Coordinates of C-alpha atoms in Angstrom, one line a residue:
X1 CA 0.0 0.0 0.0
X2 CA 2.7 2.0 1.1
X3 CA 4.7 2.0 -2.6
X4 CA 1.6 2.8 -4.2
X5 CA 0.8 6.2 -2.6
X6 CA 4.5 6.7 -3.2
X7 CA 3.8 6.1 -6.7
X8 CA 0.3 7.8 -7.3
X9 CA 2.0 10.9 -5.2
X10 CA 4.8 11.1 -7.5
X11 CA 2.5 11.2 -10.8
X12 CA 0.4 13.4 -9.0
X13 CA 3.5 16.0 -8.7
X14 CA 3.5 15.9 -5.3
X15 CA 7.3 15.2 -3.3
X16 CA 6.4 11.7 -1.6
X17 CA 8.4 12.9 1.8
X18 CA 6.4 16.1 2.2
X19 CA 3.2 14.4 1.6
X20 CA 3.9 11.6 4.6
X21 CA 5.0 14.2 7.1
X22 CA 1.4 16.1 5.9
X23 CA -0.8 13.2 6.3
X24 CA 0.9 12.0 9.3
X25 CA 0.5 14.9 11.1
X26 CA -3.1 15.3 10.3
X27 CA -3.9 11.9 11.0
X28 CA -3.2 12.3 14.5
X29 CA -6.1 14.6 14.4
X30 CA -9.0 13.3 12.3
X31 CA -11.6 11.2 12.4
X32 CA -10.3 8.0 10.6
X33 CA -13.7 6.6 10.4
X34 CA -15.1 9.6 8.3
X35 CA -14.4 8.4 4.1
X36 CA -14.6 12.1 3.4
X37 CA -12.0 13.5 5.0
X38 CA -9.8 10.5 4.2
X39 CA -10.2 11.4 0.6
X40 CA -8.9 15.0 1.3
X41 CA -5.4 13.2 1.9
X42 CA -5.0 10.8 -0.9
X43 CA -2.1 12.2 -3.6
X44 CA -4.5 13.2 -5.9
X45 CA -6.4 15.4 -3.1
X46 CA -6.9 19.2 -4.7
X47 CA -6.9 20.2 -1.1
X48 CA -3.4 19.2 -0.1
X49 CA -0.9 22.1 0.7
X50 CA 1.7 23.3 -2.1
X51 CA 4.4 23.1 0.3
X52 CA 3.9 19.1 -0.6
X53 CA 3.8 19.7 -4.6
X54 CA 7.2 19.3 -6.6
X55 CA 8.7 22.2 -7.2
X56 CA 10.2 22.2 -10.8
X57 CA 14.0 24.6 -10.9
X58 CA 12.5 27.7 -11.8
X59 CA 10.1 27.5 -9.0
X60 CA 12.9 27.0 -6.9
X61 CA 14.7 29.9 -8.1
X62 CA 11.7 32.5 -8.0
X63 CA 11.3 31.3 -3.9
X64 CA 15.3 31.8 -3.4
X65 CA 14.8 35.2 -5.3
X66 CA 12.0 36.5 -3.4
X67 CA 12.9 35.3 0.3
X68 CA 16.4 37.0 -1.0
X69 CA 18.7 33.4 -0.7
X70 CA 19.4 33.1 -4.4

């Protein structure tokens, strides 16, 4: 189960690690009998945060430039 989130996060552009640490921290809060809001944190979810997207190089770049690092 585990390598197929991996895999359905990863062609869903989101960075595997980022979405673990997401889900795991919500988890700890939710109501794992509720369907609904276990949907909200599959891979494909449209309602997962873009700090767990992948970020292509230029992305990169324009964060460095605008927090002043690059």
């Amino acid at each position: 189960m585990i390598y197929s989130l991996v895999i359905t996060a990863v062609e869903n552009q989101v960075n595997p690690y980022m979405y673990f640490m997401y889900v795991l921290e919500k988890m700890k809060d939710m109501d794992l009998n509720n369907q609904e809001t276990i949907r909200e944190l599959l891979p494909y979810s449209k309602k997962l945060p873009d700090y767990t997207k992948i970020l292509s190089k230029r992305e990169i770049k324009q964060i460095l430039k605008q927090n002043d690092m690059g």
